[in-house]
Coordinates of N, CA, C and O in Angstrom, one line a residue:
M228 N 189.0 239.7 69.0 CA 188.6 239.2 71.0 C 190.5 239.5 71.2 O 190.6 239.9 72.8
R229 N 191.3 238.7 70.2 CA 193.2 239.3 70.6 C 193.4 240.6 71.1 O 193.9 240.4 72.2
W230 N 192.6 241.6 70.2 CA 193.4 243.1 70.7 C 192.9 243.3 72.2 O 193.4 244.1 72.8
I231 N 192.1 243.3 72.8 CA 191.1 243.3 73.6 C 191.8 242.2 74.3 O 192.0 243.0 76.0
T232 N 191.7 241.5 74.7 CA 193.0 240.4 75.5 C 194.2 241.0 75.7 O 194.9 241.9 76.5
T233 N 195.1 242.0 74.6 CA 196.4 242.5 74.5 C 195.8 243.8 75.5 O 196.7 244.3 76.2
A234 N 195.3 244.5 74.8 CA 194.6 245.7 75.7 C 194.0 245.9 77.2 O 195.3 246.2 78.2
L235 N 193.8 245.1 76.9 CA 193.2 244.4 79.1 C 195.1 243.8 79.4 O 195.5 245.1 81.0
A236 N 195.6 243.4 78.8 CA 196.8 243.6 80.1 C 197.5 244.6 80.0 O 198.6 244.5 80.7
L237 N 197.3 245.1 78.2 CA 198.6 246.5 78.9 C 198.4 247.3 80.3 O 199.0 247.7 81.0
C238 N 196.6 247.2 80.6 CA 196.2 248.4 81.3 C 196.4 247.9 82.8 O 197.0 248.8 83.8
L239 N 197.2 246.9 82.7 CA 196.6 245.7 84.1 C 198.2 245.6 84.1 O 198.0 244.5 85.0
A240 N 198.7 245.9 84.3 CA 200.4 245.9 83.8 C 200.4 246.0 84.7 O 200.4 247.1 85.4
A241 N 202.1 245.3 86.7 CA 202.6 246.3 86.6 C 203.5 247.5 86.3 O 204.2 247.1 84.8
P242 N 203.2 248.6 86.5 CA 204.4 249.8 86.7 C 205.3 250.1 86.8 O 205.6 249.2 87.6
A243 N 206.3 250.1 85.8 CA 207.9 249.9 85.9 C 207.6 250.7 87.3 O 206.7 251.5 88.5
S244 N 209.5 250.6 88.0 CA 209.4 251.4 89.0 C 209.7 253.0 88.8 O 210.2 253.0 88.4
A245 N 209.7 254.1 90.0 CA 209.4 255.5 89.5 C 211.1 255.9 90.1 O 212.0 255.5 90.6
Q246 N 211.6 257.2 89.4 CA 212.3 257.4 89.3 C 212.5 258.9 89.6 O 212.3 259.7 89.4
T247 N 213.0 258.9 90.3 CA 214.1 261.1 91.0 C 215.5 261.0 89.7 O 215.8 260.7 89.9
C248 N 215.3 262.3 88.5 CA 216.1 262.5 88.4 C 216.5 264.0 88.0 O 215.2 264.9 88.0
T249 N 217.7 265.2 88.6 CA 218.2 265.5 88.7 C 219.6 266.0 87.9 O 220.3 265.6 87.8
L250 N 218.5 266.6 86.6 CA 220.0 267.3 84.9 C 220.0 269.0 85.2 O 219.1 269.2 85.5
D251 N 222.4 268.8 85.6 CA 222.4 270.2 84.9 C 223.0 270.4 84.3 O 223.2 269.4 83.6
F252 N 222.4 270.8 83.1 CA 222.9 271.3 81.6 C 223.2 272.8 81.6 O 223.1 273.3 82.2
T253 N 224.3 272.7 80.3 CA 224.2 273.8 79.9 C 223.8 274.2 78.0 O 224.6 272.7 78.1
I254 N 223.1 274.6 78.4 CA 223.2 275.4 75.6 C 224.0 276.0 76.5 O 224.2 277.1 76.3
E255 N 224.4 275.8 74.9 CA 225.1 277.3 73.8 C 224.1 276.9 72.8 O 223.7 277.1 72.1
V256 N 223.5 278.5 73.0 CA 223.0 279.3 71.9 C 223.1 278.5 70.1 O 224.5 279.0 71.0
T257 N 222.8 278.0 69.3 CA 222.9 278.2 67.6 C 221.6 279.5 67.3 O 222.8 279.4 66.3
Q258 N 220.9 278.8 67.4 CA 219.8 280.3 67.5 C 219.4 280.7 68.5 O 218.9 280.6 69.5
G259 N 219.7 282.2 68.6 CA 218.9 283.1 69.0 C 217.5 283.9 68.5 O 217.0 283.6 67.5
V260 N 217.4 284.7 70.7 CA 215.9 285.5 70.0 C 215.7 286.1 71.0 O 216.9 286.1 72.1
G261 N 216.4 287.3 70.5 CA 215.9 289.0 71.2 C 217.4 289.4 71.7 O 218.7 289.2 70.1
F262 N 217.9 289.4 72.8 CA 219.2 289.9 72.7 C 220.1 288.7 73.6 O 221.1 288.6 73.9
I263 N 219.6 287.3 73.3 CA 220.1 286.2 73.9 C 220.8 285.5 71.9 O 220.1 285.1 71.0
A264 N 221.6 286.2 72.0 CA 222.5 285.8 70.7 C 223.2 284.5 70.6 O 223.5 284.3 71.7
P265 N 223.6 284.1 68.9 CA 224.3 282.2 69.2 C 226.2 282.9 69.8 O 226.5 284.6 70.0
G266 N 226.0 281.4 70.4 CA 227.7 281.9 71.2 C 227.3 281.7 72.9 O 227.2 281.3 73.7
T267 N 226.5 282.5 72.5 CA 225.5 282.8 74.2 C 225.8 281.3 75.2 O 224.4 280.5 74.3
E268 N 225.5 281.0 76.3 CA 225.9 280.0 77.6 C 224.6 280.6 78.4 O 224.7 281.1 79.1
I269 N 223.7 279.5 78.3 CA 222.6 279.8 79.7 C 222.2 277.9 80.5 O 223.0 277.3 79.5
P270 N 223.1 278.7 81.4 CA 222.5 277.5 82.7 C 221.2 277.0 82.6 O 220.3 277.7 82.2
G271 N 220.8 275.6 82.9 CA 219.9 274.4 82.2 C 219.5 273.5 83.5 O 220.5 273.5 84.6
T272 N 218.6 273.6 84.2 CA 218.1 272.6 84.9 C 217.2 271.8 84.9 O 216.3 272.6 84.3
A273 N 216.9 270.5 84.4 CA 215.7 270.0 84.6 C 215.6 268.8 86.2 O 216.3 268.0 86.1
E274 N 214.6 268.4 86.8 CA 214.1 267.7 87.4 C 213.2 267.2 88.0 O 211.8 267.3 87.7
F275 N 212.8 265.7 88.0 CA 211.4 264.7 87.3 C 211.2 264.2 88.2 O 212.6 263.1 88.3
V276 N 210.8 263.4 87.9 CA 210.7 261.9 89.3 C 209.4 261.3 87.6 O 207.8 261.7 87.5
T277 N 209.4 260.3 87.4 CA 209.0 259.2 86.4 C 207.9 257.9 87.6 O 208.0 257.9 88.1
D278 N 207.0 258.1 87.2 CA 206.8 258.0 87.6 C 205.9 255.7 87.2 O 204.2 255.8 88.3
G279 N 206.6 255.7 87.1 CA 206.2 254.3 86.5 C 205.1 253.9 85.2 O 205.7 252.6 84.5
R280 N 204.8 254.5 84.9 CA 203.5 254.8 84.0 C 204.2 254.9 82.4 O 204.9 255.7 82.8
T281 N 204.6 253.3 81.7 CA 204.9 254.1 80.4 C 203.4 253.3 79.5 O 202.9 252.9 78.9
F282 N 204.4 253.8 78.2 CA 203.9 253.1 77.0 C 204.3 253.4 75.8 O 205.4 254.2 75.5
R283 N 204.0 252.1 74.1 CA 205.2 252.0 72.9 C 204.9 252.8 72.9 O 203.2 253.1 72.4
Q284 N 205.0 253.7 71.4 CA 204.9 254.7 70.8 C 205.4 253.4 69.1 O 206.1 253.6 69.2
E285 N 205.5 255.4 68.9 CA 205.7 254.8 66.8 C 207.2 254.3 66.6 O 208.4 254.9 67.7
G286 N 208.2 253.3 66.2 CA 209.2 253.2 65.7 C 210.3 252.0 67.1 O 211.4 253.3 67.3
G287 N 209.2 251.6 68.2 CA 210.1 251.2 68.9 C 210.1 252.2 70.4 O 211.0 251.8 71.4
T288 N 210.0 253.4 70.6 CA 209.9 254.5 71.3 C 209.2 254.9 72.6 O 208.6 254.1 71.9
M289 N 209.7 254.6 73.3 CA 209.2 254.3 74.6 C 209.2 255.8 75.5 O 210.1 256.5 75.7
A290 N 207.4 256.0 75.7 CA 206.8 256.9 76.5 C 207.5 256.5 78.1 O 206.1 256.3 78.3
H291 N 207.9 258.0 79.2 CA 208.1 257.4 80.4 C 206.9 258.5 80.9 O 208.1 260.0 80.7
F292 N 206.1 258.9 81.8 CA 205.1 260.0 82.6 C 206.4 260.3 83.2 O 206.2 259.5 83.9
A293 N 206.2 261.2 84.4 CA 207.0 262.7 84.2 C 206.4 263.4 84.9 O 205.8 263.8 84.2
T294 N 206.7 263.8 85.9 CA 206.2 265.5 86.6 C 207.9 265.9 86.7 O 208.4 265.5 87.6
G295 N 208.0 267.1 87.1 CA 209.3 267.8 87.1 C 209.3 269.4 87.1 O 207.8 270.3 86.2
Q296 N 209.8 270.0 86.6 CA 209.9 271.5 86.3 C 211.6 271.3 85.4 O 212.4 270.9 85.9
M297 N 212.1 272.5 84.1 CA 212.9 272.2 83.7 C 212.5 273.7 83.0 O 211.2 274.9 83.0
T298 N 214.3 274.1 83.5 CA 213.7 276.0 83.6 C 215.9 275.8 83.7 O 216.9 275.7 83.6
I299 N 215.6 277.1 81.9 CA 217.0 278.3 81.8 C 217.3 278.9 82.0 O 216.1 279.8 82.7
G300 N 218.0 279.8 82.2 CA 218.8 281.2 83.1 C 217.9 280.9 84.6 O 218.3 280.6 85.3
D301 N 217.2 282.7 84.3 CA 216.6 283.3 85.3 C 215.6 282.4 85.3 O 214.7 282.8 86.6
D302 N 214.7 283.5 84.7 CA 213.1 283.2 84.2 C 212.5 282.2 83.5 O 211.7 282.5 83.2
I303 N 213.1 281.7 82.8 CA 212.3 281.0 81.2 C 211.8 279.3 82.0 O 213.0 278.3 82.6
S304 N 210.8 278.8 82.4 CA 210.5 276.9 83.3 C 209.8 276.8 82.0 O 208.6 277.4 81.8
G305 N 209.3 275.6 82.6 CA 208.1 274.6 82.1 C 207.9 273.3 82.8 O 208.7 272.8 83.2
R306 N 207.0 273.1 82.8 CA 206.3 272.0 83.4 C 207.1 270.6 82.6 O 206.6 270.6 81.1
I307 N 207.9 269.2 83.2 CA 208.3 268.4 82.1 C 207.2 267.2 82.9 O 206.5 267.1 83.1
W308 N 206.7 266.1 81.4 CA 205.5 266.4 81.4 C 205.9 264.5 81.4 O 205.7 263.3 81.1
T309 N 206.7 264.3 80.6 CA 207.7 263.3 79.4 C 208.7 262.4 78.7 O 209.4 264.0 78.9
L310 N 209.8 261.5 79.5 CA 210.5 260.9 78.5 C 210.4 260.1 78.1 O 210.2 259.3 78.3
I311 N 211.2 260.0 76.4 CA 211.1 259.7 75.7 C 212.5 258.9 75.6 O 213.7 259.6 75.3
T312 N 212.3 257.3 75.5 CA 213.8 256.7 75.1 C 213.4 256.1 74.0 O 212.3 255.5 73.3
T313 N 214.4 255.9 73.3 CA 215.0 254.9 72.1 C 215.9 253.9 72.3 O 216.2 254.7 72.5
S314 N 214.9 253.0 71.4 CA 216.7 252.4 71.6 C 216.6 250.5 70.5 O 216.0 250.3 70.0
R315 N 218.1 250.7 70.4 CA 218.0 250.0 68.7 C 217.4 248.8 67.5 O 217.6 248.5 67.3
G316 N 217.4 251.2 67.5 CA 216.5 250.7 66.2 C 217.0 251.2 64.3 O 218.6 251.4 65.3
S317 N 216.8 251.3 63.6 CA 217.6 251.5 62.6 C 218.0 253.0 63.0 O 218.9 253.8 61.6
A318 N 217.4 253.9 63.4 CA 217.5 255.5 63.9 C 218.8 255.5 64.9 O 219.5 254.6 65.7
A319 N 219.1 256.9 65.0 CA 219.6 257.3 66.5 C 219.4 256.9 67.1 O 217.2 257.1 67.4
D320 N 219.7 256.4 68.8 CA 218.8 256.7 69.7 C 219.4 257.8 71.0 O 220.2 258.5 70.4
L321 N 217.4 257.9 71.5 CA 217.4 258.8 72.3 C 217.0 258.9 72.9 O 216.3 258.2 73.6
I322 N 217.6 259.5 74.5 CA 216.4 260.3 74.8 C 216.0 261.8 75.2 O 217.2 262.5 74.9
G323 N 215.2 262.0 75.3 CA 214.6 263.0 75.6 C 213.5 263.5 76.8 O 213.0 262.4 77.2
V324 N 214.1 264.8 77.2 CA 213.0 265.2 78.3 C 212.6 266.0 77.4 O 212.8 267.6 77.2
Y325 N 211.5 266.5 77.9 CA 209.9 267.5 77.3 C 209.1 267.5 77.9 O 208.4 267.6 79.5
A326 N 209.9 269.5 78.1 CA 208.1 270.0 78.7 C 207.3 271.1 78.2 O 207.2 271.2 77.0
Y327 N 206.6 272.0 78.6 CA 205.0 272.9 78.0 C 205.0 273.3 79.1 O 205.4 273.1 80.7
D328 N 204.2 274.5 79.2 CA 203.7 274.6 80.0 C 204.8 276.1 80.0 O 204.5 276.7 81.1
V329 N 205.7 276.9 79.2 CA 206.6 277.5 79.1 C 206.0 278.7 79.2 O 205.6 279.3 79.5
E330 N 207.2 279.6 80.6 CA 206.4 280.5 80.6 C 208.1 281.6 81.0 O 209.4 281.0 81.2
G331 N 208.0 282.6 80.5 CA 209.2 283.3 81.1 C 209.9 284.3 79.5 O 211.2 285.0 80.3
L332 N 209.4 283.8 78.6 CA 210.7 284.1 77.6 C 209.1 285.2 76.3 O 209.0 284.4 75.3
T333 N 209.4 286.0 76.4 CA 208.4 286.7 75.2 C 209.2 287.9 74.8 O 210.2 288.3 75.1
F334 N 209.2 288.5 73.5 CA 210.4 288.9 72.8 C 209.7 289.7 71.8 O 209.5 289.1 70.7
A335 N 209.2 290.7 71.0 CA 208.6 291.7 70.2 C 207.4 291.1 70.0 O 207.7 291.1 68.9
G336 N 206.9 291.0 71.8 CA 205.5 290.5 71.3 C 205.7 289.3 70.5 O 203.8 288.3 71.0
Q337 N 206.4 287.4 70.6 CA 205.9 286.4 70.8 C 206.7 285.7 71.6 O 206.9 285.8 72.9
S338 N 205.4 285.2 72.5 CA 205.8 284.2 73.6 C 206.1 283.2 73.3 O 206.0 282.1 72.6
F339 N 207.6 282.8 73.1 CA 208.5 281.2 73.8 C 207.7 280.5 74.4 O 208.1 280.7 75.9
D340 N 206.5 280.1 74.0 CA 205.6 279.3 75.6 C 205.9 277.9 74.8 O 204.8 276.8 75.5
G341 N 205.8 276.9 74.5 CA 206.8 275.7 74.7 C 206.2 274.7 73.0 O 205.5 275.8 72.3
P342 N 206.6 273.6 72.6 CA 207.5 273.3 74.1 C 208.9 273.4 74.3 O 209.4 274.0 73.5
M343 N 208.7 272.5 75.1 CA 211.1 273.0 75.2 C 211.1 271.4 75.4 O 210.2 271.3 75.9
A344 N 212.7 270.8 74.9 CA 213.2 269.9 74.7 C 214.2 270.2 74.8 O 215.5 270.1 74.7
L345 N 215.2 268.8 75.4 CA 216.0 269.1 75.3 C 216.4 267.5 75.4 O 216.0 266.2 75.8
T346 N 216.9 266.6 73.8 CA 217.3 265.2 73.8 C 219.1 265.5 72.9 O 219.5 266.2 72.9
L347 N 218.9 264.3 73.8 CA 220.4 263.2 73.5 C 219.8 262.1 72.3 O 219.8 261.4 72.9
F348 N 221.5 262.6 71.3 CA 220.9 261.5 70.8 C 221.8 260.6 70.2 O 223.6 261.0 70.6
G349 N 222.4 258.8 70.3 CA 223.6 258.1 70.2 C 223.6 256.9 68.9 O 222.1 257.6 68.8
D350 N 224.4 256.5 68.3 CA 225.1 256.1 67.3 C 223.7 254.7 67.7 O 223.1 254.0 69.0
P351 N 222.5 254.2 66.7 CA 222.8 253.0 67.3 C 222.5 252.2 67.6 O 223.6 251.4 67.5
G352 N 221.9 251.4 68.7 CA 222.0 250.5 69.5 C 223.6 251.0 71.3 O 223.3 250.1 71.0
T353 N 223.7 252.3 71.4 CA 223.6 252.3 72.2 C 223.5 252.1 73.4 O 223.8 252.0 74.4
R354 N 222.4 252.3 72.9 CA 221.2 252.1 74.5 C 221.2 250.2 73.5 O 220.3 250.4 73.2
P355 N 220.4 249.4 75.2 CA 220.7 248.2 75.4 C 219.5 247.7 75.2 O 219.1 247.2 75.8
T356 N 218.7 248.9 76.0 CA 217.6 249.0 76.0 C 216.4 250.9 76.4 O 217.0 251.3 76.3
T357 N 215.1 250.0 76.5 CA 214.0 251.9 76.5 C 214.2 252.4 77.2 O 212.8 253.3 77.7
A358 N 214.7 251.5 78.7 CA 214.1 252.3 80.7 C 214.6 253.3 80.8 O 216.1 253.9 79.7
P359 N 214.9 253.8 81.1 CA 215.2 255.4 81.5 C 216.6 254.9 82.1 O 216.4 254.5 83.4
P360 N 216.9 255.9 81.9 CA 219.2 255.6 82.2 C 219.2 256.7 83.4 O 218.0 257.0 84.1
A361 N 219.9 255.5 84.7 CA 219.6 255.4 85.8 C 221.0 256.0 86.4 O 221.6 256.3 86.9
S362 N 222.1 256.5 85.0 CA 223.8 256.6 85.9 C 224.4 257.4 84.7 O 223.3 257.9 83.7
Q363 N 224.6 258.2 85.0 CA 225.8 259.7 84.6 C 226.2 259.2 83.3 O 226.0 259.6 81.9
A364 N 226.7 257.7 83.3 CA 227.6 257.0 82.0 C 225.8 256.3 81.1 O 226.8 256.7 79.9
E365 N 225.3 256.6 81.5 CA 224.2 256.6 80.6 C 223.9 257.4 80.1 O 223.2 257.6 78.5
W366 N 223.6 258.6 80.7 CA 223.5 259.7 80.0 C 224.3 260.2 78.8 O 224.1 260.9 77.9
D367 N 225.9 260.0 78.4 CA 227.1 260.1 78.7 C 227.0 259.5 77.5 O 227.6 259.9 76.1
E368 N 226.4 258.8 77.6 CA 226.6 258.2 76.1 C 226.0 258.7 74.5 O 226.6 258.2 74.0
M369 N 224.3 259.3 75.4 CA 224.1 259.6 74.2 C 225.2 261.0 73.6 O 224.4 262.2 74.0
S370 N 225.8 260.3 72.9 CA 226.8 262.0 72.3 C 226.8 261.8 71.2 O 228.0 263.2 70.3
L371 N 225.9 261.5 69.8 CA 225.8 262.0 69.0 C 225.7 263.5 68.0 O 226.6 263.9 68.1
R372 N 224.9 264.4 69.3 CA 223.7 265.0 69.7 C 224.2 265.1 70.5 O 223.0 264.2 70.9
R373 N 223.7 266.6 71.3 CA 223.0 267.0 72.9 C 222.7 268.4 72.1 O 223.5 269.1 72.1
S374 N 220.9 268.3 71.7 CA 220.3 269.9 72.1 C 219.1 270.0 72.4 O 218.9 269.4 73.6
F375 N 218.3 272.0 73.0 CA 218.1 271.8 73.2 C 217.3 273.4 72.4 O 217.7 273.6 71.1
T376 N 215.5 272.6 72.3 CA 215.2 272.9 71.4 C 213.6 274.6 72.9 O 213.0 273.3 73.2
L377 N 213.4 275.4 72.5 CA 212.2 276.4 73.2 C 211.3 276.8 71.4 O 211.4 277.2 71.8
H378 N 209.8 276.7 71.6 CA 209.5 276.8 70.5 C 208.3 277.9 70.8 O 208.1 278.7 71.7
A379 N 208.6 278.4 69.1 CA 207.0 279.5 69.5 C 206.1 279.4 68.8 O 207.0 279.1 67.9
D380 N 205.0 280.2 68.5 CA 204.5 280.0 67.0 C 204.9 279.9 65.4 O 205.9 279.0 64.9
A381 N 206.1 281.1 65.8 CA 206.7 281.1 64.3 C 208.4 280.9 64.2 O 209.1 281.5 62.9
D382 N 209.2 280.3 65.8 CA 210.8 280.9 65.5 C 210.8 280.0 66.8 O 209.5 279.0 67.5
M383 N 212.4 279.2 67.2 CA 212.4 279.1 68.2 C 213.8 279.8 68.8 O 214.3 279.7 68.1
L384 N 214.2 279.7 69.8 CA 215.7 279.5 70.8 C 215.5 277.8 71.1 O 216.1 277.3 71.0
A385 N 217.7 277.9 70.2 CA 218.0 276.7 69.7 C 219.4 276.4 70.3 O 219.8 278.3 70.0
G386 N 220.0 275.5 70.9 CA 221.4 274.8 71.2 C 222.0 274.0 71.5 O 220.9 272.5 71.4
D387 N 223.0 273.7 71.4 CA 223.5 272.9 71.6 C 223.9 272.4 73.4 O 224.3 273.3 73.8
V388 N 223.8 271.5 73.9 CA 223.9 270.7 75.0 C 226.0 270.7 74.9 O 225.7 269.4 74.5
V389 N 225.3 271.6 75.3 CA 227.2 271.2 76.1 C 228.8 270.5 77.4 O 229.4 270.1 77.0
D390 N 227.4 270.8 77.8 CA 227.9 269.4 80.0 C 226.5 269.7 80.4 O 225.3 270.3 80.2
L391 N 226.5 268.4 80.8 CA 225.2 267.8 81.5 C 226.0 266.5 82.9 O 226.1 265.9 82.5
T392 N 225.2 267.3 84.0 CA 225.5 266.3 84.8 C 224.2 265.8 85.1 O 222.9 266.6 85.1
A393 N 223.9 264.3 85.1 CA 222.8 263.6 86.1 C 222.8 263.1 87.4 O 223.6 262.7 87.9
T394 N 222.1 263.6 88.0 CA 221.3 262.8 88.9 C 220.8 261.4 89.2 O 219.1 262.9 89.3
C395 N 219.9 259.9 89.3 CA 218.9 259.6 89.1 C 219.1 258.9 90.5 O 220.4 258.4 90.7
T396 N 217.9 258.0 91.0 CA 217.5 257.5 92.1 C 216.3 256.8 91.8 O 215.5 257.4 91.7
G397 N 216.1 256.0 92.6 CA 214.9 255.2 92.6 C 215.0 254.0 91.5 O 215.5 252.4 90.6

């Protein structure tokens, strides 16, 4: 009975407020694909709106549902579906922006169609809360490791995020 009450409370809880973010970033490729060689710099953008719905995941991770688009280069893009955050765990803190239904990169018959992820890590305790980051300073604090990946069935395009500018409102 107690778990039913808890489940109902979670379903009826007021959602957090929505937030709109635009990220402009640069990836320095560390694992290339085809003609995209290591050392190549690729510009990227991510534009998304969190819709206020969140749910706690394993290990204190919080998922914030979002809609939007992530694009790298001229032709590679996918739909953003979530922003993941962690805070105050024993492992590194995390901010992750995740996209799926990726289109635009095929090489040697292999489609790199997702998922696509921008992940920023900070020392444990860097983030005081699992709320979505709202300022450039909060994104900048995540400086332990900053990475990008785009997966295919048997391979991936990967790189380091060497520059990131965030504008968030809401």
